[in-house]
Short mmCIF file of C-alpha atoms (C1' of nucleotides) in Angstrom, two decimals:
data_model
loop_
_atom_site.label_atom_id
_atom_site.label_comp_id
_atom_site.label_asym_id
_atom_site.label_seq_id
_atom_site.Cartn_x
_atom_site.Cartn_y
_atom_site.Cartn_z
CA MET A 9 0.30 0.04 -0.08
CA ALA A 10 1.17 3.11 -0.97
CA ARG A 11 1.65 5.85 2.26
CA ARG A 12 0.15 8.46 2.48
CA ASN A 13 2.83 11.23 1.66
CA HIS A 14 2.40 8.95 -1.34
CA ARG A 15 1.11 10.90 -3.73
CA LYS A 16 -0.26 9.42 -7.53
CA LEU A 17 -0.09 12.19 -9.65
CA ALA A 18 -3.20 13.06 -11.29
CA ARG A 19 -4.10 13.98 -15.16
CA SER A 20 -3.85 17.81 -14.38
CA PHE A 21 -0.35 17.42 -13.60
CA TYR A 22 0.44 16.31 -17.50
CA SER A 23 -2.14 19.07 -18.85
CA ARG A 24 -0.10 21.87 -18.58
CA ALA A 25 2.59 23.44 -20.53
CA THR A 26 5.22 20.79 -20.67
CA LEU A 27 8.17 23.39 -20.06
CA GLU A 28 6.66 23.53 -16.83
CA VAL A 29 5.87 19.75 -16.53
CA ALA A 30 9.50 18.64 -17.40
CA PRO A 31 11.55 20.23 -14.62
CA GLU A 32 8.99 19.25 -12.04
CA MET A 33 9.15 15.81 -12.89
CA VAL A 34 12.91 15.63 -11.93
CA GLY A 35 12.53 14.34 -8.39
CA LYS A 36 9.53 12.42 -8.64
CA TYR A 37 9.04 8.55 -8.60
CA ILE A 38 7.59 5.93 -11.58
CA ILE A 39 6.30 2.75 -10.61
CA TYR A 40 6.27 -0.41 -12.50
CA HIS A 41 3.56 -3.06 -11.80
CA SER A 42 5.78 -5.50 -13.59
CA PRO A 43 4.96 -9.25 -14.35
CA ALA A 44 8.08 -9.09 -12.16
CA GLY A 45 7.05 -6.90 -8.87
CA ARG A 46 6.43 -3.51 -8.00
CA LEU A 47 9.57 -1.93 -9.88
CA SER A 48 10.45 2.29 -8.61
CA ALA A 49 12.94 4.59 -9.12
CA ARG A 50 13.94 8.34 -8.59
CA ILE A 51 13.76 10.43 -11.92
CA VAL A 52 16.90 12.81 -12.09
CA GLU A 53 16.88 13.56 -16.01
CA VAL A 54 14.30 14.01 -18.96
CA GLU A 55 14.00 15.77 -21.90
CA ALA A 56 10.75 18.21 -22.84
CA TYR A 57 9.86 17.62 -27.12
CA ILE A 58 6.78 20.12 -28.20
CA GLY A 59 4.60 20.23 -30.86
CA GLN A 60 5.19 20.17 -34.58
CA ASP A 61 7.20 23.66 -34.78
CA ASP A 62 10.00 21.54 -33.12
CA PRO A 63 12.43 20.06 -35.49
CA ALA A 64 13.40 17.38 -32.89
CA CYS A 65 10.12 16.20 -32.11
CA HIS A 66 8.28 13.08 -33.44
CA ALA A 67 5.38 15.19 -34.32
CA ALA A 68 7.16 17.57 -36.30
CA PRO A 69 5.80 15.90 -39.53
CA GLY A 70 2.39 16.02 -38.82
CA PRO A 71 0.40 13.27 -37.05
CA THR A 72 1.60 9.77 -38.14
CA LYS A 73 1.18 6.33 -37.16
CA ARG A 74 3.88 6.08 -35.03
CA ASN A 75 3.28 9.20 -32.84
CA ARG A 76 -0.88 9.39 -32.13
CA VAL A 77 -0.57 8.69 -28.93
CA MET A 78 1.13 12.44 -28.65
CA TYR A 79 -2.18 13.96 -30.21
CA GLY A 80 -4.02 12.15 -27.49
CA GLN A 81 -4.96 12.30 -24.08
CA PRO A 82 -2.04 13.69 -21.57
CA GLY A 83 -1.47 11.52 -18.75
CA HIS A 84 -0.61 8.54 -21.32
CA SER A 85 2.80 6.80 -22.35
CA TYR A 86 4.59 7.06 -25.83
CA VAL A 87 7.01 4.22 -26.54
CA TYR A 88 8.96 3.99 -29.86
CA LEU A 89 11.89 1.59 -30.51
CA ILE A 90 15.03 3.60 -31.57
CA TYR A 91 18.17 2.12 -33.73
CA GLY A 92 16.27 -1.09 -33.96
CA MET A 93 17.10 -2.52 -30.51
CA TYR A 94 16.01 -0.28 -27.68
CA TYR A 95 12.89 1.22 -26.42
CA CYS A 96 12.47 5.03 -24.88
CA LEU A 97 9.58 5.79 -22.53
CA ASN A 98 8.04 9.60 -23.10
CA PHE A 99 5.15 11.45 -20.74
CA VAL A 100 1.97 12.73 -22.71
CA THR A 101 1.74 16.38 -22.14
CA GLU A 102 -0.44 19.66 -23.21
CA LYS A 103 -3.71 19.43 -24.15
CA PRO A 104 -5.83 16.51 -26.65
CA GLY A 105 -4.29 17.46 -30.46
CA PHE A 106 -1.26 19.54 -29.11
CA PRO A 107 1.94 16.82 -29.64
CA ALA A 108 4.31 17.06 -26.68
CA ALA A 109 5.66 14.94 -24.28
CA VAL A 110 8.72 13.59 -21.61
CA LEU A 111 11.35 11.56 -22.36
CA LEU A 112 12.60 10.15 -19.36
CA ARG A 113 16.21 9.78 -19.29
CA ALA A 114 17.44 8.95 -16.14
CA ALA A 115 16.86 7.65 -12.62
CA GLU A 116 17.96 5.93 -9.57
CA PRO A 117 16.87 2.74 -8.69
CA CYS A 118 14.74 1.89 -5.37
CA GLU A 119 12.65 -1.01 -5.58
CA ARG A 120 13.35 -4.25 -6.87
CA LEU A 121 17.30 -3.75 -8.08
CA GLU A 122 17.50 -7.26 -8.16
CA VAL A 123 15.08 -7.43 -11.38
CA MET A 124 16.56 -4.65 -12.93
CA ARG A 125 20.08 -5.95 -12.92
CA ARG A 126 18.35 -9.60 -14.44
CA ASN A 127 17.17 -7.41 -17.33
CA SER A 128 20.80 -5.59 -17.31
CA PRO A 129 23.40 -7.86 -15.34
CA ARG A 130 26.50 -5.71 -16.55
CA GLN A 131 25.39 -2.16 -15.23
CA LYS A 132 26.59 -0.85 -11.45
CA GLU A 133 23.48 0.07 -9.58
CA GLU A 134 23.78 4.17 -9.95
CA LYS A 135 23.85 3.52 -13.89
CA ILE A 136 21.51 0.77 -14.62
CA LEU A 137 19.21 2.89 -15.56
CA SER A 138 21.25 6.13 -16.79
CA GLY A 139 19.80 6.45 -20.04
CA PRO A 140 16.55 5.94 -21.71
CA GLY A 141 17.31 2.83 -23.51
CA LYS A 142 19.16 1.59 -20.56
CA PHE A 143 15.89 2.41 -18.66
CA CYS A 144 13.00 0.83 -20.65
CA ARG A 145 15.64 -2.23 -20.86
CA SER A 146 16.09 -2.53 -16.99
CA PHE A 147 12.59 -1.64 -16.29
CA GLY A 148 11.48 -4.86 -19.15
CA LEU A 149 9.45 -1.98 -21.09
CA SER A 150 8.75 -1.99 -24.83
CA GLY A 151 6.55 -1.35 -27.40
CA VAL A 152 3.71 -2.99 -26.09
CA HIS A 153 3.44 -0.55 -23.24
CA ASN A 154 2.46 2.53 -25.55
CA GLY A 155 -0.32 4.13 -24.70
CA LEU A 156 -0.83 3.06 -21.30
CA ASP A 157 -3.05 5.92 -18.95
CA LEU A 158 -0.27 6.92 -16.16
CA THR A 159 -3.62 7.75 -13.97
CA GLY A 160 -3.98 3.54 -14.19
CA SER A 161 -2.22 1.21 -11.81
CA THR A 162 -0.01 -0.23 -13.98
CA LEU A 163 2.48 2.56 -14.66
CA PHE A 164 2.47 6.17 -13.18
CA LEU A 165 4.63 9.02 -11.21
CA GLU A 166 4.41 9.32 -7.64
CA ASP A 167 4.88 12.78 -5.66
CA ARG A 168 6.56 11.18 -2.34
CA ALA A 169 6.68 15.27 -0.83
CA GLU A 170 10.77 15.28 -0.81
CA VAL A 171 12.59 18.73 -0.57
CA ALA A 172 12.63 19.46 -4.14
CA PRO A 173 15.96 19.07 -6.16
CA VAL A 174 18.43 21.87 -7.91
CA ILE A 175 17.51 21.66 -11.63
CA ALA A 176 20.08 22.48 -14.28
CA SER A 177 19.31 22.24 -17.72
CA SER A 178 21.00 21.77 -20.99
CA GLN A 179 20.32 21.33 -24.64
CA ARG A 180 18.74 18.12 -25.49
CA VAL A 181 21.16 14.70 -26.16
CA GLY A 182 21.88 12.88 -29.36
CA ILE A 183 19.99 15.10 -31.64
CA ARG A 184 20.84 16.97 -34.71
CA LYS A 185 18.30 19.54 -35.04
CA GLY A 186 16.42 22.10 -32.66
CA THR A 187 19.87 21.79 -30.47
CA ASP A 188 18.96 26.05 -30.07
CA HIS A 189 16.46 25.08 -27.00
CA HIS A 190 17.88 24.15 -23.73
CA TRP A 191 15.39 21.49 -22.60
CA ARG A 192 16.81 19.04 -20.97
CA PHE A 193 16.62 19.55 -17.15
CA TYR A 194 18.43 17.10 -14.48
CA ASP A 195 19.47 16.95 -10.92
CA ASP A 196 22.92 18.31 -10.65
CA ASN A 197 23.32 16.14 -7.75
CA SER A 198 22.78 12.91 -8.91
CA SER A 199 25.42 10.19 -10.04
CA SER A 200 23.02 8.57 -12.25
CA VAL A 201 22.65 11.32 -14.97
CA SER A 202 23.88 10.02 -18.71
CA ARG A 203 25.88 12.75 -19.88
CA ARG A 204 27.69 15.54 -17.74
"C1'" DT B 30 39.50 9.24 -20.75
"C1'" DG B 31 37.67 10.12 -25.46
"C1'" DA B 32 36.34 9.26 -30.64
"C1'" DA B 33 35.13 5.53 -33.59
"C1'" DT B 34 32.25 2.43 -34.99
"C1'" DG B 35 29.12 -1.47 -35.68
"C1'" DA B 36 24.60 -3.99 -34.15
"C1'" DT B 37 19.75 -3.47 -36.01
"C1'" DG B 38 14.30 -2.29 -36.90
"C1'" DC B 39 11.05 0.77 -38.78
"C1'" DG B 40 8.94 4.91 -40.46
"C1'" DC B 41 8.73 8.11 -43.95
"C1'" DT B 42 10.36 10.28 -48.49
"C1'" DG C 14 17.37 3.91 -49.27
"C1'" DC C 15 18.10 7.24 -45.42
"C1'" DG C 16 18.14 8.18 -40.66
"C1'" DC C 17 17.64 8.26 -36.41
"C1'" DA C 18 15.54 11.23 -28.74
"C1'" DT C 19 20.88 4.26 -28.61
"C1'" DC C 20 24.83 1.75 -26.25
"C1'" DA C 21 29.05 -1.26 -25.94
"C1'" DT C 22 32.68 -2.33 -27.36
"C1'" DT C 23 37.51 -1.28 -29.51
"C1'" DC C 24 41.24 1.18 -29.61
"C1'" DA C 25 43.49 5.75 -29.29
"C1'" DT C 26 46.18 8.63 -25.98
#
DNA sequence: TGAATGATGCGCT
DNA sequence: GCGCATCATTCAT
């Protein structure tokens, strides 16, 4: 059972401007009720992808089969395959019809580290969720988790009413276009951030 | 410690 | 065909 100060984030959290939501996600907890048990982690790094005018956003070409959940209700998961072998997990933001999302890039493991280790045997604890592909592999997330409602009980975020971390920002990682925006947000005190 | 590179599948032009 | 919101390995300093 969740403790009283562990509050699941409601749809109203996601249904806002992405540049408000993204930095607030750092320091929140992600919970996944997997077939192997309840996994959780503290988010330390995210990136915002905002609308058709953001050239790095998957919605830049307009609506397609792949990006369609970004156009739907906020508070859903957007999971896609990248480089033929890694999955990336995003959280859909803004109002329905406006395509935007926050990419989860890194986290610190909390519950069920042994399950994560089974999925990523060579990783040290502080690096096992350090990178968007590594996070999904260690958590056991893949394309079947695309479009999940984050107000449900399988996959969701929690506010644990801790002291908010100091947030740093930078250019987004691994993109060719849209590098003028500093839409990556991370906890500067965490050793689980993917890049310095 | 850092740069280069191969693995690998799919959406889009 | 091309180009990825990546990662692990290899080889160089």
